[in-house]
Amino acid sequence: MFLHVRLLPAPRALIVAATLLASSSLAILPIRLAHAASYTFTVINRADSVGVGTCNLETNKCTTLRAAIGFANDLAGSNTVTLMVPAGTIDLTKGELAITSPGLTLNLAGAGTAQTTVERSPAAPQARVFDICAPNSAPPPPCASPGPTVNLAGLTIANGLLSNDSGAGIRNLGGTLSLNRVAVTGNSIAVTAGTPTVPNRGFGAGIFSGGNGSLTLDKARITNNSLTVDVNAAGGGAGIESRGSLVIDASTISGNSVTACSDGSLCGEQAAGLAVRFGPAAIQNTTISGNVGTNAEGGIDEGFGPIKIVNSTITGNSAPGPGGFGGGFLTLGGLATAAILINTTVSGNTATSGGGLVSFGRSITLQSTIVANNRTIVGGISSDGNCNQPMASSGYNLDSGFTCGLRGPGDLSNTDPRLGPLQDNGGPTQTEALLPGSPAIDAVANSACPPPPADQRGVARPQGAACDIGAFEFVPNKVSITANPSSLPASGTSTSTITATVTSAGAPVSGDTVNFSLFGTCGTLTLSSGTTDAGGIVSATYVSSTAVGFCTITATEVAKLARASVTVIQTANPPPAPFTTVVTASPPIIAADGASTSTVTVTVTSSAGVAVSGDPVMVTTSGGAACGSLSTSMLLTNAAGQASVVYAASIVAGPCNITATEADSASSGSTVVSQFMPPNNVFVSAVPLSLPANGTSTTTIVATVTNAIGAAVSGDTVSFTTFANPPGACGTLSQVAATTNASGQATAIYTASTTIGFCTITA
């Protein structure tokens, strides 16, 4: 099991004033507090007013969100204020919500992105929605140190509108800003024409984070924000403009747009989706799609700082117009720039110049990454636009053309990755699935993966013999097969409909070839091979033979050689009166050690109670992974009407149902073999889960080992390993192996590094 420890910028020294408030009996707090304290309030209505005495310590309620934030701003020192915001829309009519108090921690939680919205009222003048470290001058001064820490969760931020300014949805000029399950959507900035000597500027229509601030996104959605740039002006980052530390996990940046003037010498522009300046930036498990930068860049542009992208999808972004370049990902270079893409899929992006990956400095480093079907489109003519120059390879990459110049171990060029469309394939973000038969499947050497331990959706790697290239780990196809009816007379003319269904990760697989084979006292099948339809289904008709017994029909799909079988019973024609089939197991309880056995005995008697000899009997198991194996599945009763088979245990605890079906009258019976001694389970936790990246802060890692019935396992050895995103994000562990105590727990002390990012600790 693994978990993420998130590293945040190291806090600066806190200065706490010595003045205390003597509050009134009504607990109204109109003046500035100076002691460190924690407060939790519920905002009780959606009006936008400051009011007088509107936060009450006796009821823990504030009348409005603006009043609650005003209360928080009046606190001096390292105070924590948590605000619970109701469902509904808060229309701001009095301008931005400014969060200004140095050292303040403000937690603001809504009822969910679909339930709680904070927006500029459509009837209000231009204004942003949230301003962190709001200045009173232009250009804005640096934020007072330490800036506020603002944690937003479960809400939508919308309809911010600005001209020649930055951060219409949120502006952060030096605080520590975190968004968890937050949507930032429909915010706009217009950067109007300036002069050659005094150009106008505006960045980050959705979010602008600059100064000495940091920005963290977890399961956030930054969508449909827009920015226009006229001549003698500069702007970009319609979704996000980050000029400091940036961490993004399991988020979506989609549908944002920049429209810049067509003459690049007259206006400066940046990407529509995400613009990163001066880093560092760590992005994982994230989809950046459908962003349009007209005469600008499409998905991401980055410059002058390190950026690492892991398990992410960059697709369907575009940069049209004569000034459009870098449809997917562009890096400007610079001495501090190091761009690394690991297990990432970059596909279907377009631009007038450089549809996929563009570097104006050192090469982008690729590892286990797909760069496919990106196009450069000039004058209506499309050409291979995957890479604008040869990229550095750490191995096991796939280029659908030749422009990336891949030369690393396991690299594939001029290869179609067979990608599915961008859609919900499970997990918090949309992904592009590898289709059956993709050359990216199982194409990464075991020495190179894992890590990462899972794909963009959270599906463990590997699923097959080895890890897959790109952000998506292919789950092998599954075949199911049915016979209707499953029992029929051995007449030579009776029929049963055989239906095979092929799925991958639960979705039907169309166009797959399925081969059928027969084993036993079989008749004929109208189809030996067929192609699945849109529902993943192919059907055939089985015609019985004239022999009493069993016919096993196996369906094998060609793409991944998945298979499944069904058995048709051919009874006497006409069948006799129903027989009685009794099944027993001795012993009925065995160890789940993969070696213990139980003898299963089948007894068949007629309706008159007479033993039936020479009757074919088929034995099957059901119970999933708990079921072990049978020494044989086809039996013939002896003179006493009995037949036996040996059942060997699995290594998974639980019951296994064993069913015997005789052929003459198709009667059946069953018994259960119970298995114990299950494998252990490991659960890992860390308290705290987030640390400052200061090289000294610590957290305790606890691994708890239990068996399948929940009992602690003592004396077991647990090993700890780490995986950093970006490199250097992992600190040190006090020990890499430990022995569980009487409570089944083994511990290690983790000490933070000085690099911001994620450290995945696996026990």
PDB file of N, CA and C in Angstrom, residues 412-478:
ATOM      1  N   LEU A 412      10.106   3.392 -29.267  1.00  0.00           N
ATOM      2  CA  LEU A 412       9.395   3.009 -30.484  1.00  0.00           C
ATOM      3  C   LEU A 412       9.108   4.260 -31.299  1.00  0.00           C
ATOM      4  N   SER A 413       9.528   4.274 -32.570  1.00  0.00           N
ATOM      5  CA  SER A 413       9.236   5.386 -33.473  1.00  0.00           C
ATOM      6  C   SER A 413       8.358   4.900 -34.609  1.00  0.00           C
ATOM      7  N   ASN A 414       7.664   5.856 -35.247  1.00  0.00           N
ATOM      8  CA  ASN A 414       6.764   5.543 -36.357  1.00  0.00           C
ATOM      9  C   ASN A 414       5.803   4.418 -35.966  1.00  0.00           C
ATOM     10  N   THR A 415       5.236   4.527 -34.762  1.00  0.00           N
ATOM     11  CA  THR A 415       4.395   3.473 -34.196  1.00  0.00           C
ATOM     12  C   THR A 415       3.072   4.061 -33.723  1.00  0.00           C
ATOM     13  N   ASP A 416       1.980   3.468 -34.157  1.00  0.00           N
ATOM     14  CA  ASP A 416       0.647   3.894 -33.728  1.00  0.00           C
ATOM     15  C   ASP A 416       0.374   3.335 -32.333  1.00  0.00           C
ATOM     16  N   PRO A 417       0.127   4.186 -31.336  1.00  0.00           N
ATOM     17  CA  PRO A 417      -0.105   3.674 -29.979  1.00  0.00           C
ATOM     18  C   PRO A 417      -1.485   3.068 -29.776  1.00  0.00           C
ATOM     19  N   ARG A 418      -2.391   3.243 -30.730  1.00  0.00           N
ATOM     20  CA  ARG A 418      -3.768   2.752 -30.614  1.00  0.00           C
ATOM     21  C   ARG A 418      -4.435   3.300 -29.352  1.00  0.00           C
ATOM     22  N   LEU A 419      -4.674   4.602 -29.372  1.00  0.00           N
ATOM     23  CA  LEU A 419      -5.303   5.288 -28.249  1.00  0.00           C
ATOM     24  C   LEU A 419      -6.807   5.398 -28.458  1.00  0.00           C
ATOM     25  N   GLY A 420      -7.562   5.248 -27.382  1.00  0.00           N
ATOM     26  CA  GLY A 420      -8.980   5.524 -27.401  1.00  0.00           C
ATOM     27  C   GLY A 420      -9.235   7.008 -27.224  1.00  0.00           C
ATOM     28  N   PRO A 421     -10.493   7.443 -27.311  1.00  0.00           N
ATOM     29  CA  PRO A 421     -10.810   8.860 -27.130  1.00  0.00           C
ATOM     30  C   PRO A 421     -10.664   9.283 -25.672  1.00  0.00           C
ATOM     31  N   LEU A 422     -10.547  10.579 -25.462  1.00  0.00           N
ATOM     32  CA  LEU A 422     -10.533  11.112 -24.103  1.00  0.00           C
ATOM     33  C   LEU A 422     -11.914  10.908 -23.496  1.00  0.00           C
ATOM     34  N   GLN A 423     -11.971  10.179 -22.382  1.00  0.00           N
ATOM     35  CA  GLN A 423     -13.261   9.873 -21.768  1.00  0.00           C
ATOM     36  C   GLN A 423     -13.039   9.427 -20.330  1.00  0.00           C
ATOM     37  N   ASP A 424     -14.145   9.193 -19.647  1.00  0.00           N
ATOM     38  CA  ASP A 424     -14.086   8.712 -18.270  1.00  0.00           C
ATOM     39  C   ASP A 424     -13.782   7.218 -18.282  1.00  0.00           C
ATOM     40  N   ASN A 425     -12.550   6.883 -17.937  1.00  0.00           N
ATOM     41  CA  ASN A 425     -12.143   5.483 -17.819  1.00  0.00           C
ATOM     42  C   ASN A 425     -11.932   5.094 -16.364  1.00  0.00           C
ATOM     43  N   GLY A 426     -12.553   5.846 -15.447  1.00  0.00           N
ATOM     44  CA  GLY A 426     -12.326   5.642 -14.024  1.00  0.00           C
ATOM     45  C   GLY A 426     -11.309   6.639 -13.512  1.00  0.00           C
ATOM     46  N   GLY A 427     -11.298   6.873 -12.202  1.00  0.00           N
ATOM     47  CA  GLY A 427     -10.386   7.848 -11.620  1.00  0.00           C
ATOM     48  C   GLY A 427     -10.966   9.249 -11.659  1.00  0.00           C
ATOM     49  N   PRO A 428     -10.264  10.224 -11.077  1.00  0.00           N
ATOM     50  CA  PRO A 428     -10.802  11.581 -10.958  1.00  0.00           C
ATOM     51  C   PRO A 428     -10.721  12.409 -12.233  1.00  0.00           C
ATOM     52  N   THR A 429      -9.956  11.969 -13.248  1.00  0.00           N
ATOM     53  CA  THR A 429      -9.799  12.738 -14.478  1.00  0.00           C
ATOM     54  C   THR A 429     -10.072  11.856 -15.689  1.00  0.00           C
ATOM     55  N   GLN A 430     -10.384  12.479 -16.813  1.00  0.00           N
ATOM     56  CA  GLN A 430     -10.535  11.732 -18.054  1.00  0.00           C
ATOM     57  C   GLN A 430      -9.164  11.300 -18.582  1.00  0.00           C
ATOM     58  N   THR A 431      -9.143  10.178 -19.286  1.00  0.00           N
ATOM     59  CA  THR A 431      -7.898   9.638 -19.832  1.00  0.00           C
ATOM     60  C   THR A 431      -8.154   9.067 -21.220  1.00  0.00           C
ATOM     61  N   GLU A 432      -7.057   8.745 -21.917  1.00  0.00           N
ATOM     62  CA  GLU A 432      -7.125   8.066 -23.200  1.00  0.00           C
ATOM     63  C   GLU A 432      -6.633   6.639 -23.001  1.00  0.00           C
ATOM     64  N   ALA A 433      -7.525   5.680 -23.154  1.00  0.00           N
ATOM     65  CA  ALA A 433      -7.181   4.281 -22.904  1.00  0.00           C
ATOM     66  C   ALA A 433      -6.319   3.724 -24.027  1.00  0.00           C
ATOM     67  N   LEU A 434      -5.445   2.792 -23.675  1.00  0.00           N
ATOM     68  CA  LEU A 434      -4.760   1.982 -24.672  1.00  0.00           C
ATOM     69  C   LEU A 434      -5.738   0.919 -25.157  1.00  0.00           C
ATOM     70  N   LEU A 435      -5.933   0.848 -26.455  1.00  0.00           N
ATOM     71  CA  LEU A 435      -6.844  -0.141 -27.011  1.00  0.00           C
ATOM     72  C   LEU A 435      -6.160  -1.505 -27.079  1.00  0.00           C
ATOM     73  N   PRO A 436      -6.940  -2.578 -27.089  1.00  0.00           N
ATOM     74  CA  PRO A 436      -6.338  -3.911 -27.200  1.00  0.00           C
ATOM     75  C   PRO A 436      -5.396  -3.988 -28.396  1.00  0.00           C
ATOM     76  N   GLY A 437      -4.252  -4.597 -28.179  1.00  0.00           N
ATOM     77  CA  GLY A 437      -3.265  -4.720 -29.237  1.00  0.00           C
ATOM     78  C   GLY A 437      -2.323  -3.547 -29.341  1.00  0.00           C
ATOM     79  N   SER A 438      -2.456  -2.544 -28.480  1.00  0.00           N
ATOM     80  CA  SER A 438      -1.547  -1.399 -28.521  1.00  0.00           C
ATOM     81  C   SER A 438      -0.114  -1.847 -28.258  1.00  0.00           C
ATOM     82  N   PRO A 439       0.845  -1.375 -29.058  1.00  0.00           N
ATOM     83  CA  PRO A 439       2.251  -1.726 -28.810  1.00  0.00           C
ATOM     84  C   PRO A 439       2.801  -1.112 -27.534  1.00  0.00           C
ATOM     85  N   ALA A 440       2.052  -0.185 -26.920  1.00  0.00           N
ATOM     86  CA  ALA A 440       2.499   0.410 -25.658  1.00  0.00           C
ATOM     87  C   ALA A 440       2.262  -0.510 -24.467  1.00  0.00           C
ATOM     88  N   ILE A 441       1.444  -1.547 -24.656  1.00  0.00           N
ATOM     89  CA  ILE A 441       1.102  -2.452 -23.557  1.00  0.00           C
ATOM     90  C   ILE A 441       2.297  -3.333 -23.213  1.00  0.00           C
ATOM     91  N   ASP A 442       2.631  -3.401 -21.928  1.00  0.00           N
ATOM     92  CA  ASP A 442       3.717  -4.253 -21.416  1.00  0.00           C
ATOM     93  C   ASP A 442       5.051  -3.922 -22.069  1.00  0.00           C
ATOM     94  N   ALA A 443       5.255  -2.664 -22.504  1.00  0.00           N
ATOM     95  CA  ALA A 443       6.444  -2.309 -23.282  1.00  0.00           C
ATOM     96  C   ALA A 443       7.551  -1.668 -22.459  1.00  0.00           C
ATOM     97  N   VAL A 444       7.349  -1.490 -21.149  1.00  0.00           N
ATOM     98  CA  VAL A 444       8.367  -0.877 -20.292  1.00  0.00           C
ATOM     99  C   VAL A 444       9.067  -1.978 -19.504  1.00  0.00           C
ATOM    100  N   ALA A 445      10.370  -1.979 -19.520  1.00  0.00           N
ATOM    101  CA  ALA A 445      11.126  -3.014 -18.815  1.00  0.00           C
ATOM    102  C   ALA A 445      10.820  -2.974 -17.327  1.00  0.00           C
ATOM    103  N   ASN A 446      10.814  -4.139 -16.691  1.00  0.00           N
ATOM    104  CA  ASN A 446      10.534  -4.210 -15.255  1.00  0.00           C
ATOM    105  C   ASN A 446      11.560  -3.444 -14.436  1.00  0.00           C
ATOM    106  N   SER A 447      12.752  -3.254 -14.978  1.00  0.00           N
ATOM    107  CA  SER A 447      13.776  -2.487 -14.265  1.00  0.00           C
ATOM    108  C   SER A 447      13.465  -0.999 -14.240  1.00  0.00           C
ATOM    109  N   ALA A 448      12.560  -0.553 -15.135  1.00  0.00           N
ATOM    110  CA  ALA A 448      12.236   0.872 -15.233  1.00  0.00           C
ATOM    111  C   ALA A 448      10.892   1.228 -14.626  1.00  0.00           C
ATOM    112  N   CYS A 449      10.081   0.252 -14.291  1.00  0.00           N
ATOM    113  CA  CYS A 449       8.738   0.510 -13.745  1.00  0.00           C
ATOM    114  C   CYS A 449       8.242  -0.722 -13.015  1.00  0.00           C
ATOM    115  N   PRO A 450       7.543  -0.604 -11.870  1.00  0.00           N
ATOM    116  CA  PRO A 450       7.352   0.652 -11.138  1.00  0.00           C
ATOM    117  C   PRO A 450       8.640   1.123 -10.467  1.00  0.00           C
ATOM    118  N   PRO A 451       8.739   2.413 -10.031  1.00  0.00           N
ATOM    119  CA  PRO A 451       7.713   3.456 -10.040  1.00  0.00           C
ATOM    120  C   PRO A 451       7.486   4.030 -11.430  1.00  0.00           C
ATOM    121  N   PRO A 452       6.379   4.817 -11.590  1.00  0.00           N
ATOM    122  CA  PRO A 452       5.344   5.088 -10.586  1.00  0.00           C
ATOM    123  C   PRO A 452       4.514   3.845 -10.277  1.00  0.00           C
ATOM    124  N   PRO A 453       3.984   3.751  -9.055  1.00  0.00           N
ATOM    125  CA  PRO A 453       3.283   2.529  -8.646  1.00  0.00           C
ATOM    126  C   PRO A 453       1.881   2.395  -9.213  1.00  0.00           C
ATOM    127  N   ALA A 454       1.336   3.443  -9.815  1.00  0.00           N
ATOM    128  CA  ALA A 454      -0.026   3.405 -10.358  1.00  0.00           C
ATOM    129  C   ALA A 454      -0.095   4.312 -11.568  1.00  0.00           C
ATOM    130  N   ASP A 455      -1.184   4.194 -12.352  1.00  0.00           N
ATOM    131  CA  ASP A 455      -1.357   5.059 -13.512  1.00  0.00           C
ATOM    132  C   ASP A 455      -2.149   6.300 -13.124  1.00  0.00           C
ATOM    133  N   GLN A 456      -2.543   7.110 -14.121  1.00  0.00           N
ATOM    134  CA  GLN A 456      -3.232   8.371 -13.841  1.00  0.00           C
ATOM    135  C   GLN A 456      -4.529   8.157 -13.081  1.00  0.00           C
ATOM    136  N   ARG A 457      -5.183   7.018 -13.291  1.00  0.00           N
ATOM    137  CA  ARG A 457      -6.466   6.744 -12.633  1.00  0.00           C
ATOM    138  C   ARG A 457      -6.299   6.186 -11.232  1.00  0.00           C
ATOM    139  N   GLY A 458      -5.073   5.741 -10.890  1.00  0.00           N
ATOM    140  CA  GLY A 458      -4.850   5.050  -9.630  1.00  0.00           C
ATOM    141  C   GLY A 458      -4.814   3.549  -9.775  1.00  0.00           C
ATOM    142  N   VAL A 459      -4.880   3.031 -11.023  1.00  0.00           N
ATOM    143  CA  VAL A 459      -4.772   1.591 -11.268  1.00  0.00           C
ATOM    144  C   VAL A 459      -3.317   1.172 -11.087  1.00  0.00           C
ATOM    145  N   ALA A 460      -3.093   0.120 -10.293  1.00  0.00           N
ATOM    146  CA  ALA A 460      -1.734  -0.310  -9.975  1.00  0.00           C
ATOM    147  C   ALA A 460      -0.982  -0.713 -11.236  1.00  0.00           C
ATOM    148  N   ARG A 461       0.305  -0.384 -11.266  1.00  0.00           N
ATOM    149  CA  ARG A 461       1.207  -0.840 -12.323  1.00  0.00           C
ATOM    150  C   ARG A 461       2.120  -1.923 -11.756  1.00  0.00           C
ATOM    151  N   PRO A 462       2.443  -2.971 -12.569  1.00  0.00           N
ATOM    152  CA  PRO A 462       1.862  -3.305 -13.863  1.00  0.00           C
ATOM    153  C   PRO A 462       0.601  -4.138 -13.705  1.00  0.00           C
ATOM    154  N   GLN A 463      -0.206  -4.194 -14.769  1.00  0.00           N
ATOM    155  CA  GLN A 463      -1.372  -5.070 -14.811  1.00  0.00           C
ATOM    156  C   GLN A 463      -1.078  -6.361 -15.561  1.00  0.00           C
ATOM    157  N   GLY A 464      -0.126  -6.302 -16.480  1.00  0.00           N
ATOM    158  CA  GLY A 464       0.270  -7.485 -17.227  1.00  0.00           C
ATOM    159  C   GLY A 464       1.666  -7.909 -16.834  1.00  0.00           C
ATOM    160  N   ALA A 465       2.436  -8.366 -17.826  1.00  0.00           N
ATOM    161  CA  ALA A 465       3.799  -8.824 -17.567  1.00  0.00           C
ATOM    162  C   ALA A 465       4.723  -7.673 -17.228  1.00  0.00           C
ATOM    163  N   ALA A 466       4.389  -6.457 -17.683  1.00  0.00           N
ATOM    164  CA  ALA A 466       5.228  -5.284 -17.424  1.00  0.00           C
ATOM    165  C   ALA A 466       4.347  -4.045 -17.509  1.00  0.00           C
ATOM    166  N   CYS A 467       4.919  -2.887 -17.145  1.00  0.00           N
ATOM    167  CA  CYS A 467       4.174  -1.628 -17.205  1.00  0.00           C
ATOM    168  C   CYS A 467       3.958  -1.204 -18.653  1.00  0.00           C
ATOM    169  N   ASP A 468       2.968  -0.340 -18.848  1.00  0.00           N
ATOM    170  CA  ASP A 468       2.645   0.190 -20.168  1.00  0.00           C
ATOM    171  C   ASP A 468       3.236   1.585 -20.337  1.00  0.00           C
ATOM    172  N   ILE A 469       3.477   1.973 -21.587  1.00  0.00           N
ATOM    173  CA  ILE A 469       3.918   3.331 -21.892  1.00  0.00           C
ATOM    174  C   ILE A 469       2.720   4.272 -21.790  1.00  0.00           C
ATOM    175  N   GLY A 470       2.951   5.484 -21.290  1.00  0.00           N
ATOM    176  CA  GLY A 470       1.899   6.482 -21.226  1.00  0.00           C
ATOM    177  C   GLY A 470       1.222   6.553 -19.877  1.00  0.00           C
ATOM    178  N   ALA A 471       0.153   7.348 -19.819  1.00  0.00           N
ATOM    179  CA  ALA A 471      -0.532   7.632 -18.558  1.00  0.00           C
ATOM    180  C   ALA A 471      -1.517   6.556 -18.157  1.00  0.00           C
ATOM    181  N   PHE A 472      -1.841   5.643 -19.078  1.00  0.00           N
ATOM    182  CA  PHE A 472      -2.911   4.665 -18.864  1.00  0.00           C
ATOM    183  C   PHE A 472      -2.328   3.265 -18.806  1.00  0.00           C
ATOM    184  N   GLU A 473      -2.660   2.518 -17.756  1.00  0.00           N
ATOM    185  CA  GLU A 473      -2.244   1.117 -17.629  1.00  0.00           C
ATOM    186  C   GLU A 473      -3.395   0.230 -18.102  1.00  0.00           C
ATOM    187  N   PHE A 474      -3.107  -0.528 -19.159  1.00  0.00           N
ATOM    188  CA  PHE A 474      -4.133  -1.361 -19.789  1.00  0.00           C
ATOM    189  C   PHE A 474      -4.519  -2.519 -18.876  1.00  0.00           C
ATOM    190  N   VAL A 475      -5.828  -2.681 -18.681  1.00  0.00           N
ATOM    191  CA  VAL A 475      -6.347  -3.836 -17.949  1.00  0.00           C
ATOM    192  C   VAL A 475      -6.746  -4.879 -18.987  1.00  0.00           C
ATOM    193  N   PRO A 476      -6.176  -6.081 -18.916  1.00  0.00           N
ATOM    194  CA  PRO A 476      -6.434  -7.078 -19.961  1.00  0.00           C
ATOM    195  C   PRO A 476      -7.922  -7.319 -20.180  1.00  0.00           C
ATOM    196  N   ASN A 477      -8.235  -7.724 -21.408  1.00  0.00           N
ATOM    197  CA  ASN A 477      -9.625  -8.001 -21.758  1.00  0.00           C
ATOM    198  C   ASN A 477     -10.197  -9.140 -20.922  1.00  0.00           C
ATOM    199  N   LYS A 478     -11.505  -9.118 -20.790  1.00  0.00           N
ATOM    200  CA  LYS A 478     -12.222 -10.184 -20.108  1.00  0.00           C
ATOM    201  C   LYS A 478     -13.273 -10.740 -21.056  1.00  0.00           C
TER     202      LYS A 478
END
